[in-house]
């Protein structure tokens, strides 16, 4: 487009000599700077929508497809993956068929996963949300209290989901919420409490309306800090809730129900077939009730599954096999500094040995590798070194410099 001689920009007043380009219209002109600003203003005014999953039968991944995707990121836990894959598939199939002419209404199937810390509960839920491209948030149940007390209200769970969905209510209403540490809100005794249990049974009572499905008025900026804010109504009937918890000590209740013992020499003959190394595989809703969950909330979490404890073989695979494995992450970090990082095979065995020794589980693998690699990550970016090979001697030398007391857990 040629410069329009004798004209000025109608918006900023620049002449054709001052502007790089002057575009002439019917009753005015606009320079290239104003045109660029106008473009950005228009783009900024458009509503931004994240890519979301629009459930229909053609796009909905089948349970085997979901499990295959989980296998790329999570090692083992086949039983939990099968339960999760089927439950999520049925849930979003329910959404795609909710407008039907018959009287059959498919109910929502929320999920509860029981497993020791570091076995992959959060990773499973996060990976499924990645596969389905739906809004996903993680909420820690330990900070929740009954309404009116110090702490976060139950509605703050949906506030976080709205924030992830950029306050698009329609998208948030098809999202997934992972409630972690559910065991921490168990009531203090098996009997209903006489006094107020605001961080235990009180929270469970408040969660009932969310899990079952109802319209909840959600404060967009949080609870009592902004009492003047306008509430956003959110329908929770189509939100899938996945709950997880370690339920530390529940094995004793399972053993008691099975009439066996976790430790000791006395055991009846009919308990010989019980796998005492993994009692969680025998978990039932009755055990959750004995632990302190109220029957109403157990009924709203109909899908109960467990995660197996991680053995040496599983830890070794977790270290290197998943798409985002710890070793691959460190190799990628060094690649960004044009440094080739290599590990000897016996280094992996050493890392697994230390994780088992300190009872750290899968989460501890990163802490151990981080301790080994700290010196290299500090020094090499400033050097001309372009390759680094981690041998067993190197790993032992640099790990033993670490204060191991901070790694060990009870």
PDB file of N, CA and C in Angstrom, residues 269-330:
ATOM      1  N   UNK A 269      -5.817 -70.749  60.396  1.00  0.00           N
ATOM      2  CA  UNK A 269      -5.451 -71.443  59.166  1.00  0.00           C
ATOM      3  C   UNK A 269      -6.162 -70.869  57.949  1.00  0.00           C
ATOM      4  N   UNK A 270      -7.394 -70.370  58.151  1.00  0.00           N
ATOM      5  CA  UNK A 270      -8.148 -69.875  56.999  1.00  0.00           C
ATOM      6  C   UNK A 270      -7.664 -68.523  56.509  1.00  0.00           C
ATOM      7  N   UNK A 271      -6.651 -67.965  57.158  1.00  0.00           N
ATOM      8  CA  UNK A 271      -6.096 -66.693  56.707  1.00  0.00           C
ATOM      9  C   UNK A 271      -4.775 -66.878  55.967  1.00  0.00           C
ATOM     10  N   UNK A 272      -4.410 -68.113  55.672  1.00  0.00           N
ATOM     11  CA  UNK A 272      -3.108 -68.379  55.058  1.00  0.00           C
ATOM     12  C   UNK A 272      -3.009 -67.803  53.654  1.00  0.00           C
ATOM     13  N   UNK A 273      -4.141 -67.645  52.955  1.00  0.00           N
ATOM     14  CA  UNK A 273      -4.097 -67.172  51.577  1.00  0.00           C
ATOM     15  C   UNK A 273      -4.070 -65.654  51.496  1.00  0.00           C
ATOM     16  N   UNK A 274      -4.148 -64.973  52.600  1.00  0.00           N
ATOM     17  CA  UNK A 274      -4.184 -63.514  52.606  1.00  0.00           C
ATOM     18  C   UNK A 274      -2.783 -62.957  52.358  1.00  0.00           C
ATOM     19  N   UNK A 275      -2.694 -61.991  51.456  1.00  0.00           N
ATOM     20  CA  UNK A 275      -1.430 -61.327  51.170  1.00  0.00           C
ATOM     21  C   UNK A 275      -1.194 -60.256  52.224  1.00  0.00           C
ATOM     22  N   UNK A 276      -0.390 -60.563  53.211  1.00  0.00           N
ATOM     23  CA  UNK A 276      -0.189 -59.636  54.325  1.00  0.00           C
ATOM     24  C   UNK A 276       0.688 -58.454  53.931  1.00  0.00           C
ATOM     25  N   UNK A 277       1.415 -58.578  52.821  1.00  0.00           N
ATOM     26  CA  UNK A 277       2.259 -57.471  52.377  1.00  0.00           C
ATOM     27  C   UNK A 277       1.443 -56.376  51.707  1.00  0.00           C
ATOM     28  N   UNK A 278       0.223 -56.694  51.309  1.00  0.00           N
ATOM     29  CA  UNK A 278      -0.613 -55.709  50.613  1.00  0.00           C
ATOM     30  C   UNK A 278      -2.058 -55.902  51.039  1.00  0.00           C
ATOM     31  N   UNK A 279      -2.356 -55.533  52.270  1.00  0.00           N
ATOM     32  CA  UNK A 279      -3.703 -55.695  52.800  1.00  0.00           C
ATOM     33  C   UNK A 279      -4.697 -54.729  52.167  1.00  0.00           C
ATOM     34  N   UNK A 280      -4.189 -53.672  51.525  1.00  0.00           N
ATOM     35  CA  UNK A 280      -5.102 -52.693  50.942  1.00  0.00           C
ATOM     36  C   UNK A 280      -5.956 -53.284  49.831  1.00  0.00           C
ATOM     37  N   UNK A 281      -5.506 -54.384  49.223  1.00  0.00           N
ATOM     38  CA  UNK A 281      -6.297 -54.984  48.152  1.00  0.00           C
ATOM     39  C   UNK A 281      -7.626 -55.546  48.669  1.00  0.00           C
ATOM     40  N   UNK A 282      -7.740 -55.718  49.991  1.00  0.00           N
ATOM     41  CA  UNK A 282      -8.973 -56.240  50.583  1.00  0.00           C
ATOM     42  C   UNK A 282      -9.847 -55.135  51.171  1.00  0.00           C
ATOM     43  N   UNK A 283      -9.537 -53.891  50.876  1.00  0.00           N
ATOM     44  CA  UNK A 283     -10.262 -52.780  51.496  1.00  0.00           C
ATOM     45  C   UNK A 283     -11.708 -52.740  51.023  1.00  0.00           C
ATOM     46  N   UNK A 284     -12.611 -52.389  51.933  1.00  0.00           N
ATOM     47  CA  UNK A 284     -14.038 -52.258  51.638  1.00  0.00           C
ATOM     48  C   UNK A 284     -14.546 -50.959  52.246  1.00  0.00           C
ATOM     49  N   UNK A 285     -15.745 -50.508  51.843  1.00  0.00           N
ATOM     50  CA  UNK A 285     -16.313 -49.304  52.476  1.00  0.00           C
ATOM     51  C   UNK A 285     -16.440 -49.425  53.990  1.00  0.00           C
ATOM     52  N   UNK A 286     -16.603 -50.631  54.493  1.00  0.00           N
ATOM     53  CA  UNK A 286     -16.695 -50.818  55.954  1.00  0.00           C
ATOM     54  C   UNK A 286     -15.421 -50.358  56.641  1.00  0.00           C
ATOM     55  N   UNK A 287     -14.283 -50.620  56.022  1.00  0.00           N
ATOM     56  CA  UNK A 287     -13.016 -50.199  56.616  1.00  0.00           C
ATOM     57  C   UNK A 287     -12.890 -48.680  56.633  1.00  0.00           C
ATOM     58  N   UNK A 288     -13.385 -48.020  55.587  1.00  0.00           N
ATOM     59  CA  UNK A 288     -13.364 -46.552  55.567  1.00  0.00           C
ATOM     60  C   UNK A 288     -14.244 -45.980  56.671  1.00  0.00           C
ATOM     61  N   UNK A 289     -15.367 -46.627  56.913  1.00  0.00           N
ATOM     62  CA  UNK A 289     -16.256 -46.176  57.990  1.00  0.00           C
ATOM     63  C   UNK A 289     -15.580 -46.352  59.340  1.00  0.00           C
ATOM     64  N   UNK A 290     -14.904 -47.477  59.532  1.00  0.00           N
ATOM     65  CA  UNK A 290     -14.194 -47.698  60.792  1.00  0.00           C
ATOM     66  C   UNK A 290     -13.070 -46.693  60.984  1.00  0.00           C
ATOM     67  N   UNK A 291     -12.486 -46.240  59.874  1.00  0.00           N
ATOM     68  CA  UNK A 291     -11.388 -45.283  59.965  1.00  0.00           C
ATOM     69  C   UNK A 291     -11.880 -43.897  60.363  1.00  0.00           C
ATOM     70  N   UNK A 292     -13.134 -43.564  60.015  1.00  0.00           N
ATOM     71  CA  UNK A 292     -13.655 -42.263  60.424  1.00  0.00           C
ATOM     72  C   UNK A 292     -14.406 -41.502  59.361  1.00  0.00           C
ATOM     73  N   UNK A 293     -14.631 -42.084  58.173  1.00  0.00           N
ATOM     74  CA  UNK A 293     -15.458 -41.420  57.169  1.00  0.00           C
ATOM     75  C   UNK A 293     -16.926 -41.718  57.467  1.00  0.00           C
ATOM     76  N   UNK A 294     -17.764 -40.705  57.329  1.00  0.00           N
ATOM     77  CA  UNK A 294     -19.174 -40.906  57.620  1.00  0.00           C
ATOM     78  C   UNK A 294     -19.832 -41.698  56.486  1.00  0.00           C
ATOM     79  N   UNK A 295     -20.853 -42.488  56.800  1.00  0.00           N
ATOM     80  CA  UNK A 295     -21.487 -43.329  55.759  1.00  0.00           C
ATOM     81  C   UNK A 295     -22.017 -42.529  54.579  1.00  0.00           C
ATOM     82  N   UNK A 296     -22.491 -41.299  54.823  1.00  0.00           N
ATOM     83  CA  UNK A 296     -23.054 -40.498  53.730  1.00  0.00           C
ATOM     84  C   UNK A 296     -22.001 -40.172  52.673  1.00  0.00           C
ATOM     85  N   UNK A 297     -20.786 -39.858  53.120  1.00  0.00           N
ATOM     86  CA  UNK A 297     -19.747 -39.485  52.147  1.00  0.00           C
ATOM     87  C   UNK A 297     -19.198 -40.733  51.451  1.00  0.00           C
ATOM     88  N   UNK A 298     -19.186 -41.864  52.145  1.00  0.00           N
ATOM     89  CA  UNK A 298     -18.759 -43.114  51.505  1.00  0.00           C
ATOM     90  C   UNK A 298     -19.728 -43.488  50.396  1.00  0.00           C
ATOM     91  N   UNK A 299     -21.030 -43.255  50.630  1.00  0.00           N
ATOM     92  CA  UNK A 299     -22.029 -43.562  49.612  1.00  0.00           C
ATOM     93  C   UNK A 299     -21.919 -42.692  48.378  1.00  0.00           C
ATOM     94  N   UNK A 300     -21.339 -41.504  48.522  1.00  0.00           N
ATOM     95  CA  UNK A 300     -21.161 -40.607  47.378  1.00  0.00           C
ATOM     96  C   UNK A 300     -19.820 -40.797  46.701  1.00  0.00           C
ATOM     97  N   UNK A 301     -19.051 -41.760  47.156  1.00  0.00           N
ATOM     98  CA  UNK A 301     -17.788 -42.159  46.514  1.00  0.00           C
ATOM     99  C   UNK A 301     -17.874 -43.649  46.205  1.00  0.00           C
ATOM    100  N   UNK A 302     -18.722 -44.013  45.248  1.00  0.00           N
ATOM    101  CA  UNK A 302     -19.019 -45.438  45.044  1.00  0.00           C
ATOM    102  C   UNK A 302     -17.873 -46.263  44.470  1.00  0.00           C
ATOM    103  N   UNK A 303     -16.934 -45.624  43.775  1.00  0.00           N
ATOM    104  CA  UNK A 303     -15.819 -46.360  43.165  1.00  0.00           C
ATOM    105  C   UNK A 303     -14.635 -46.324  44.120  1.00  0.00           C
ATOM    106  N   UNK A 304     -14.308 -47.479  44.692  1.00  0.00           N
ATOM    107  CA  UNK A 304     -13.211 -47.590  45.657  1.00  0.00           C
ATOM    108  C   UNK A 304     -12.108 -48.455  45.061  1.00  0.00           C
ATOM    109  N   UNK A 305     -10.907 -47.917  44.985  1.00  0.00           N
ATOM    110  CA  UNK A 305      -9.778 -48.676  44.476  1.00  0.00           C
ATOM    111  C   UNK A 305      -8.556 -48.403  45.342  1.00  0.00           C
ATOM    112  N   UNK A 306      -7.536 -49.182  45.142  1.00  0.00           N
ATOM    113  CA  UNK A 306      -6.333 -49.084  45.972  1.00  0.00           C
ATOM    114  C   UNK A 306      -5.100 -48.997  45.083  1.00  0.00           C
ATOM    115  N   UNK A 307      -4.025 -48.494  45.649  1.00  0.00           N
ATOM    116  CA  UNK A 307      -2.737 -48.451  44.958  1.00  0.00           C
ATOM    117  C   UNK A 307      -1.759 -49.367  45.681  1.00  0.00           C
ATOM    118  N   UNK A 308      -1.065 -50.170  44.914  1.00  0.00           N
ATOM    119  CA  UNK A 308      -0.146 -51.145  45.489  1.00  0.00           C
ATOM    120  C   UNK A 308       1.117 -50.463  45.999  1.00  0.00           C
ATOM    121  N   UNK A 309       1.715 -50.993  47.062  1.00  0.00           N
ATOM    122  CA  UNK A 309       3.000 -50.433  47.518  1.00  0.00           C
ATOM    123  C   UNK A 309       4.071 -50.651  46.466  1.00  0.00           C
ATOM    124  N   UNK A 310       5.005 -49.721  46.376  1.00  0.00           N
ATOM    125  CA  UNK A 310       6.047 -49.774  45.349  1.00  0.00           C
ATOM    126  C   UNK A 310       7.205 -50.649  45.822  1.00  0.00           C
ATOM    127  N   UNK A 311       7.527 -51.671  45.026  1.00  0.00           N
ATOM    128  CA  UNK A 311       8.669 -52.508  45.351  1.00  0.00           C
ATOM    129  C   UNK A 311       9.907 -52.006  44.602  1.00  0.00           C
ATOM    130  N   UNK A 312      10.981 -52.733  44.727  1.00  0.00           N
ATOM    131  CA  UNK A 312      12.249 -52.307  44.131  1.00  0.00           C
ATOM    132  C   UNK A 312      12.157 -52.218  42.606  1.00  0.00           C
ATOM    133  N   UNK A 313      11.496 -53.208  41.991  1.00  0.00           N
ATOM    134  CA  UNK A 313      11.384 -53.227  40.528  1.00  0.00           C
ATOM    135  C   UNK A 313      10.596 -52.013  40.039  1.00  0.00           C
ATOM    136  N   UNK A 314       9.497 -51.682  40.740  1.00  0.00           N
ATOM    137  CA  UNK A 314       8.674 -50.536  40.336  1.00  0.00           C
ATOM    138  C   UNK A 314       9.451 -49.233  40.465  1.00  0.00           C
ATOM    139  N   UNK A 315      10.204 -49.077  41.551  1.00  0.00           N
ATOM    140  CA  UNK A 315      10.990 -47.857  41.737  1.00  0.00           C
ATOM    141  C   UNK A 315      12.046 -47.706  40.642  1.00  0.00           C
ATOM    142  N   UNK A 316      12.656 -48.827  40.269  1.00  0.00           N
ATOM    143  CA  UNK A 316      13.671 -48.784  39.211  1.00  0.00           C
ATOM    144  C   UNK A 316      13.053 -48.356  37.883  1.00  0.00           C
ATOM    145  N   UNK A 317      11.867 -48.835  37.584  1.00  0.00           N
ATOM    146  CA  UNK A 317      11.192 -48.451  36.340  1.00  0.00           C
ATOM    147  C   UNK A 317      10.737 -46.999  36.382  1.00  0.00           C
ATOM    148  N   UNK A 318      10.252 -46.554  37.529  1.00  0.00           N
ATOM    149  CA  UNK A 318       9.790 -45.163  37.670  1.00  0.00           C
ATOM    150  C   UNK A 318      10.930 -44.188  37.387  1.00  0.00           C
ATOM    151  N   UNK A 319      12.136 -44.595  37.734  1.00  0.00           N
ATOM    152  CA  UNK A 319      13.290 -43.709  37.593  1.00  0.00           C
ATOM    153  C   UNK A 319      13.588 -43.369  36.133  1.00  0.00           C
ATOM    154  N   UNK A 320      13.308 -44.296  35.204  1.00  0.00           N
ATOM    155  CA  UNK A 320      13.769 -44.091  33.825  1.00  0.00           C
ATOM    156  C   UNK A 320      12.706 -44.262  32.749  1.00  0.00           C
ATOM    157  N   UNK A 321      11.629 -45.015  32.988  1.00  0.00           N
ATOM    158  CA  UNK A 321      10.748 -45.416  31.901  1.00  0.00           C
ATOM    159  C   UNK A 321       9.660 -44.405  31.512  1.00  0.00           C
ATOM    160  N   UNK A 322       8.979 -43.740  32.451  1.00  0.00           N
ATOM    161  CA  UNK A 322       7.878 -42.854  32.030  1.00  0.00           C
ATOM    162  C   UNK A 322       8.344 -41.737  31.102  1.00  0.00           C
ATOM    163  N   UNK A 323       7.382 -41.144  30.393  1.00  0.00           N
ATOM    164  CA  UNK A 323       7.717 -40.048  29.479  1.00  0.00           C
ATOM    165  C   UNK A 323       8.388 -38.891  30.205  1.00  0.00           C
ATOM    166  N   UNK A 324       7.922 -38.618  31.405  1.00  0.00           N
ATOM    167  CA  UNK A 324       8.502 -37.512  32.181  1.00  0.00           C
ATOM    168  C   UNK A 324       9.281 -38.048  33.376  1.00  0.00           C
ATOM    169  N   UNK A 325      10.025 -39.127  33.169  1.00  0.00           N
ATOM    170  CA  UNK A 325      10.782 -39.725  34.268  1.00  0.00           C
ATOM    171  C   UNK A 325      11.823 -38.736  34.799  1.00  0.00           C
ATOM    172  N   UNK A 326      12.274 -39.003  36.005  1.00  0.00           N
ATOM    173  CA  UNK A 326      13.213 -38.091  36.674  1.00  0.00           C
ATOM    174  C   UNK A 326      14.516 -37.979  35.891  1.00  0.00           C
ATOM    175  N   UNK A 327      15.044 -39.107  35.435  1.00  0.00           N
ATOM    176  CA  UNK A 327      16.310 -39.089  34.702  1.00  0.00           C
ATOM    177  C   UNK A 327      16.168 -38.295  33.407  1.00  0.00           C
ATOM    178  N   UNK A 328      15.072 -38.491  32.690  1.00  0.00           N
ATOM    179  CA  UNK A 328      14.840 -37.753  31.441  1.00  0.00           C
ATOM    180  C   UNK A 328      14.737 -36.254  31.702  1.00  0.00           C
ATOM    181  N   UNK A 329      14.174 -35.874  32.848  1.00  0.00           N
ATOM    182  CA  UNK A 329      14.065 -34.448  33.172  1.00  0.00           C
ATOM    183  C   UNK A 329      15.440 -33.828  33.384  1.00  0.00           C
ATOM    184  N   UNK A 330      16.332 -34.544  34.065  1.00  0.00           N
ATOM    185  CA  UNK A 330      17.677 -33.991  34.292  1.00  0.00           C
ATOM    186  C   UNK A 330      18.488 -33.955  32.999  1.00  0.00           C
TER     187      UNK A 330
END
